[in-house]
PDB file of C-alpha atoms in Angstrom:
ATOM      1  CA  UNK A1107     -12.010  84.398 211.412  1.00 80.00           C
ATOM      2  CA  UNK A1108     -13.173  87.244 213.620  1.00 81.00           C
ATOM      3  CA  UNK A1109     -10.733  90.037 214.403  1.00 86.00           C
ATOM      4  CA  UNK A1110     -11.237  92.330 217.403  1.00 87.00           C
ATOM      5  CA  UNK A1111     -10.806  95.884 216.213  1.00 87.00           C
ATOM      6  CA  UNK A1112     -12.154  97.853 219.286  1.00 85.00           C
ATOM      7  CA  UNK A1113     -12.947  97.147 222.873  1.00 88.00           C
ATOM      8  CA  UNK A1114     -14.774  99.521 225.204  1.00 82.00           C
ATOM      9  CA  UNK A1115     -12.388 100.742 227.974  1.00 82.00           C
ATOM     10  CA  UNK A1116     -12.976 100.076 231.548  1.00 82.00           C
ATOM     11  CA  UNK A1117     -15.236 102.245 233.454  1.00 83.00           C
ATOM     12  CA  UNK A1118     -14.475 103.316 237.109  1.00 89.00           C
ATOM     13  CA  UNK A1119     -16.062 101.137 239.708  1.00 90.00           C
ATOM     14  CA  UNK A1120     -19.589 102.224 240.908  1.00 88.00           C
ATOM     15  CA  UNK A1121     -19.927 104.966 238.127  1.00 85.00           C
ATOM     16  CA  UNK A1122     -23.586 105.365 237.853  1.00 82.00           C
ATOM     17  CA  UNK A1123     -23.456 106.212 234.117  1.00 81.00           C
ATOM     18  CA  UNK A1124     -20.577 103.665 233.308  1.00 81.00           C
ATOM     19  CA  UNK A1125     -18.660 106.462 231.740  1.00 84.00           C
ATOM     20  CA  UNK A1126     -15.041 105.332 230.823  1.00 87.00           C
ATOM     21  CA  UNK A1127     -12.021 107.251 232.366  1.00 88.00           C
ATOM     22  CA  UNK A1128     -11.627 108.887 228.979  1.00 88.00           C
ATOM     23  CA  UNK A1129     -15.298 110.237 228.980  1.00 86.00           C
ATOM     24  CA  UNK A1130     -14.633 111.540 232.485  1.00 84.00           C
ATOM     25  CA  UNK A1131     -11.572 113.331 231.304  1.00 87.00           C
ATOM     26  CA  UNK A1132     -13.385 114.888 228.319  1.00 86.00           C
ATOM     27  CA  UNK A1133     -16.093 116.304 230.630  1.00 84.00           C
ATOM     28  CA  UNK A1134     -13.737 117.594 233.367  1.00 88.00           C
ATOM     29  CA  UNK A1135     -13.060 121.146 233.888  1.00 87.00           C
ATOM     30  CA  UNK A1136      -9.708 120.090 235.050  1.00 89.00           C
ATOM     31  CA  UNK A1137      -8.642 119.139 231.438  1.00 84.00           C
ATOM     32  CA  UNK A1138     -10.502 122.252 229.989  1.00 86.00           C
ATOM     33  CA  UNK A1139      -8.647 125.177 228.407  1.00 85.00           C
ATOM     34  CA  UNK A1140      -8.298 128.139 230.734  1.00 82.00           C
ATOM     35  CA  UNK A1141     -10.749 130.220 228.615  1.00 85.00           C
ATOM     36  CA  UNK A1142     -13.780 128.229 227.640  1.00 85.00           C
ATOM     37  CA  UNK A1143     -15.863 129.051 224.583  1.00 85.00           C
ATOM     38  CA  UNK A1144     -19.548 129.688 225.506  1.00 85.00           C
ATOM     39  CA  UNK A1145     -20.524 126.609 223.273  1.00 86.00           C
ATOM     40  CA  UNK A1146     -18.228 124.099 225.387  1.00 89.00           C
ATOM     41  CA  UNK A1147     -20.419 121.327 226.413  1.00 90.00           C
ATOM     42  CA  UNK A1148     -18.895 121.337 229.868  1.00 90.00           C
ATOM     43  CA  UNK A1149     -21.056 124.377 230.481  1.00 92.00           C
ATOM     44  CA  UNK A1150     -24.444 122.722 229.629  1.00 93.00           C
ATOM     45  CA  UNK A1151     -26.784 122.922 232.379  1.00 94.00           C
ATOM     46  CA  UNK A1152     -28.486 119.617 231.508  1.00 95.00           C
ATOM     47  CA  UNK A1153     -25.134 117.881 231.801  1.00 91.00           C
ATOM     48  CA  UNK A1154     -24.317 119.466 235.064  1.00 90.00           C
ATOM     49  CA  UNK A1155     -27.643 118.422 236.568  1.00 93.00           C
ATOM     50  CA  UNK A1156     -27.200 114.862 235.223  1.00 89.00           C
ATOM     51  CA  UNK A1157     -23.857 114.563 236.888  1.00 86.00           C
ATOM     52  CA  UNK A1158     -25.414 115.758 240.234  1.00 87.00           C
ATOM     53  CA  UNK A1159     -27.939 113.048 239.839  1.00 86.00           C
ATOM     54  CA  UNK A1160     -30.830 115.415 239.339  1.00 93.00           C
ATOM     55  CA  UNK A1161     -32.537 113.721 236.417  1.00 94.00           C
ATOM     56  CA  UNK A1162     -35.734 115.810 236.558  1.00 97.00           C
ATOM     57  CA  UNK A1163     -33.744 119.106 236.165  1.00 97.00           C
ATOM     58  CA  UNK A1164     -31.551 117.497 233.619  1.00 96.00           C
ATOM     59  CA  UNK A1165     -34.508 116.459 231.555  1.00 97.00           C
ATOM     60  CA  UNK A1166     -36.066 119.891 231.788  1.00 98.00           C
ATOM     61  CA  UNK A1167     -32.868 121.598 230.768  1.00 97.00           C
ATOM     62  CA  UNK A1168     -32.333 119.262 227.882  1.00 97.00           C
ATOM     63  CA  UNK A1169     -35.812 119.884 226.623  1.00 97.00           C
ATOM     64  CA  UNK A1170     -35.471 123.737 226.924  1.00 95.00           C
ATOM     65  CA  UNK A1171     -32.195 123.536 225.071  1.00 94.00           C
ATOM     66  CA  UNK A1172     -33.777 121.360 222.268  1.00 95.00           C
ATOM     67  CA  UNK A1173     -36.809 123.748 222.023  1.00 94.00           C
ATOM     68  CA  UNK A1174     -34.385 126.797 221.727  1.00 91.00           C
ATOM     69  CA  UNK A1175     -32.506 124.900 219.045  1.00 90.00           C
ATOM     70  CA  UNK A1176     -35.773 124.210 217.106  1.00 93.00           C
ATOM     71  CA  UNK A1177     -36.960 128.012 217.638  1.00 91.00           C
ATOM     72  CA  UNK A1178     -33.495 129.175 216.303  1.00 88.00           C
ATOM     73  CA  UNK A1179     -33.829 126.905 213.254  1.00 89.00           C
ATOM     74  CA  UNK A1180     -37.349 128.090 212.576  1.00 93.00           C
ATOM     75  CA  UNK A1181     -36.337 131.779 212.980  1.00 90.00           C
ATOM     76  CA  UNK A1182     -33.138 131.210 210.770  1.00 89.00           C
ATOM     77  CA  UNK A1183     -35.322 129.568 208.139  1.00 92.00           C
ATOM     78  CA  UNK A1184     -37.947 132.272 208.209  1.00 94.00           C
ATOM     79  CA  UNK A1185     -35.237 134.921 207.643  1.00 93.00           C
ATOM     80  CA  UNK A1186     -33.602 132.805 204.906  1.00 94.00           C
ATOM     81  CA  UNK A1187     -30.316 132.736 206.959  1.00 89.00           C
ATOM     82  CA  UNK A1188     -28.237 129.728 205.817  1.00 85.00           C
ATOM     83  CA  UNK A1189     -26.664 127.676 208.526  1.00 83.00           C
ATOM     84  CA  UNK A1190     -22.873 127.610 207.854  1.00 85.00           C
ATOM     85  CA  UNK A1191     -20.594 125.543 210.038  1.00 89.00           C
ATOM     86  CA  UNK A1192     -17.730 127.676 211.521  1.00 88.00           C
ATOM     87  CA  UNK A1193     -15.096 124.994 211.753  1.00 92.00           C
ATOM     88  CA  UNK A1194     -15.791 122.891 208.751  1.00 96.00           C
ATOM     89  CA  UNK A1195     -16.048 123.523 204.951  1.00 96.00           C
ATOM     90  CA  UNK A1196     -18.263 121.535 202.703  1.00 96.00           C
ATOM     91  CA  UNK A1197     -16.304 119.408 200.170  1.00 97.00           C
ATOM     92  CA  UNK A1198     -17.430 118.226 196.690  1.00 97.00           C
ATOM     93  CA  UNK A1199     -17.454 114.640 198.150  1.00 96.00           C
ATOM     94  CA  UNK A1200     -20.517 112.706 198.869  1.00 96.00           C
ATOM     95  CA  UNK A1201     -20.474 109.456 200.718  1.00 94.00           C
ATOM     96  CA  UNK A1202     -23.121 106.715 200.686  1.00 93.00           C
ATOM     97  CA  UNK A1203     -24.594 105.518 203.925  1.00 91.00           C
ATOM     98  CA  UNK A1204     -27.493 103.147 204.839  1.00 92.00           C
ATOM     99  CA  UNK A1205     -29.621 106.396 205.168  1.00 92.00           C
ATOM    100  CA  UNK A1206     -28.608 107.790 201.787  1.00 95.00           C
ATOM    101  CA  UNK A1207     -25.799 109.918 200.455  1.00 96.00           C
ATOM    102  CA  UNK A1208     -24.381 112.445 202.896  1.00 95.00           C
ATOM    103  CA  UNK A1209     -22.246 115.492 202.083  1.00 95.00           C
ATOM    104  CA  UNK A1210     -18.748 115.464 203.494  1.00 95.00           C
ATOM    105  CA  UNK A1211     -17.199 118.346 205.434  1.00 96.00           C
ATOM    106  CA  UNK A1212     -13.558 118.961 206.158  1.00 97.00           C
ATOM    107  CA  UNK A1213     -12.139 120.765 209.073  1.00 97.00           C
ATOM    108  CA  UNK A1214     -10.790 124.174 208.039  1.00 97.00           C
ATOM    109  CA  UNK A1215      -8.418 125.140 210.828  1.00 96.00           C
ATOM    110  CA  UNK A1216     -10.344 128.104 211.912  1.00 95.00           C
ATOM    111  CA  UNK A1217     -11.112 126.619 215.452  1.00 92.00           C
ATOM    112  CA  UNK A1218      -7.477 126.304 216.117  1.00 93.00           C
ATOM    113  CA  UNK A1219      -6.910 129.949 215.115  1.00 94.00           C
ATOM    114  CA  UNK A1220      -9.905 130.988 217.072  1.00 89.00           C
ATOM    115  CA  UNK A1221      -8.761 129.021 220.162  1.00 89.00           C
ATOM    116  CA  UNK A1222      -5.185 130.602 219.952  1.00 91.00           C
ATOM    117  CA  UNK A1223      -6.720 134.058 219.642  1.00 90.00           C
ATOM    118  CA  UNK A1224      -8.792 133.482 222.780  1.00 87.00           C
ATOM    119  CA  UNK A1225      -5.962 132.039 224.671  1.00 86.00           C
ATOM    120  CA  UNK A1226      -3.630 134.838 223.797  1.00 88.00           C
ATOM    121  CA  UNK A1227      -6.275 137.649 224.446  1.00 86.00           C
ATOM    122  CA  UNK A1228      -6.625 139.785 227.523  1.00 84.00           C
ATOM    123  CA  UNK A1229     -10.209 138.578 228.049  1.00 73.00           C
ATOM    124  CA  UNK A1230     -10.881 138.120 231.790  1.00 72.00           C
ATOM    125  CA  UNK A1231     -10.613 134.505 232.696  1.00 63.00           C
ATOM    126  CA  UNK A1232     -14.161 133.848 233.739  1.00 70.00           C
ATOM    127  CA  UNK A1233     -16.434 130.969 232.988  1.00 70.00           C
ATOM    128  CA  UNK A1234     -19.040 132.049 230.442  1.00 77.00           C
ATOM    129  CA  UNK A1235     -22.648 130.971 230.399  1.00 83.00           C
ATOM    130  CA  UNK A1236     -23.507 128.188 227.917  1.00 86.00           C
ATOM    131  CA  UNK A1237     -24.409 129.578 224.563  1.00 83.00           C
ATOM    132  CA  UNK A1238     -24.522 127.098 221.619  1.00 80.00           C
ATOM    133  CA  UNK A1239     -25.817 129.454 219.022  1.00 75.00           C
ATOM    134  CA  UNK A1240     -23.977 130.250 215.865  1.00 58.00           C
ATOM    135  CA  UNK A1241     -25.783 133.686 215.499  1.00 55.00           C
ATOM    136  CA  UNK A1242     -25.695 135.869 218.504  1.00 54.00           C
ATOM    137  CA  UNK A1243     -29.431 136.072 219.357  1.00 51.00           C
ATOM    138  CA  UNK A1244     -31.905 135.456 216.559  1.00 50.00           C
ATOM    139  CA  UNK A1245     -34.805 135.482 218.999  1.00 49.00           C
ATOM    140  CA  UNK A1246     -34.029 139.235 219.716  1.00 45.00           C
ATOM    141  CA  UNK A1247     -34.060 140.116 215.956  1.00 45.00           C
TER     142      UNK A1247
END
């Protein structure tokens, strides 16, 4: 006997990317916090270009972002800087997957604290430029 455990939600009619209503809500600035973090994906230029239908610009922006990510990783490794997630802590648990064993991380609550501090701050409510980097600017070091 087969049991249905999940079904994809309906997408709006004529949606060129077949995003569900939920996906549209996640990507919307209407549902965003008043003060966005620079790493919020709603600020990604490749995503904005894709939504406008400019596939060429979107592809170029995504390639640029990926190259900057690779450069940051090379730079970090050359300086022996260890990548440490901000919002998750490594547990002692390891879980098996088809690709091998993976470390398990647990949410540490620091994002909620950081989000509350930003929301309660006197920072001017302006949209920041997208910046996904954990370290300020490794390229400048």
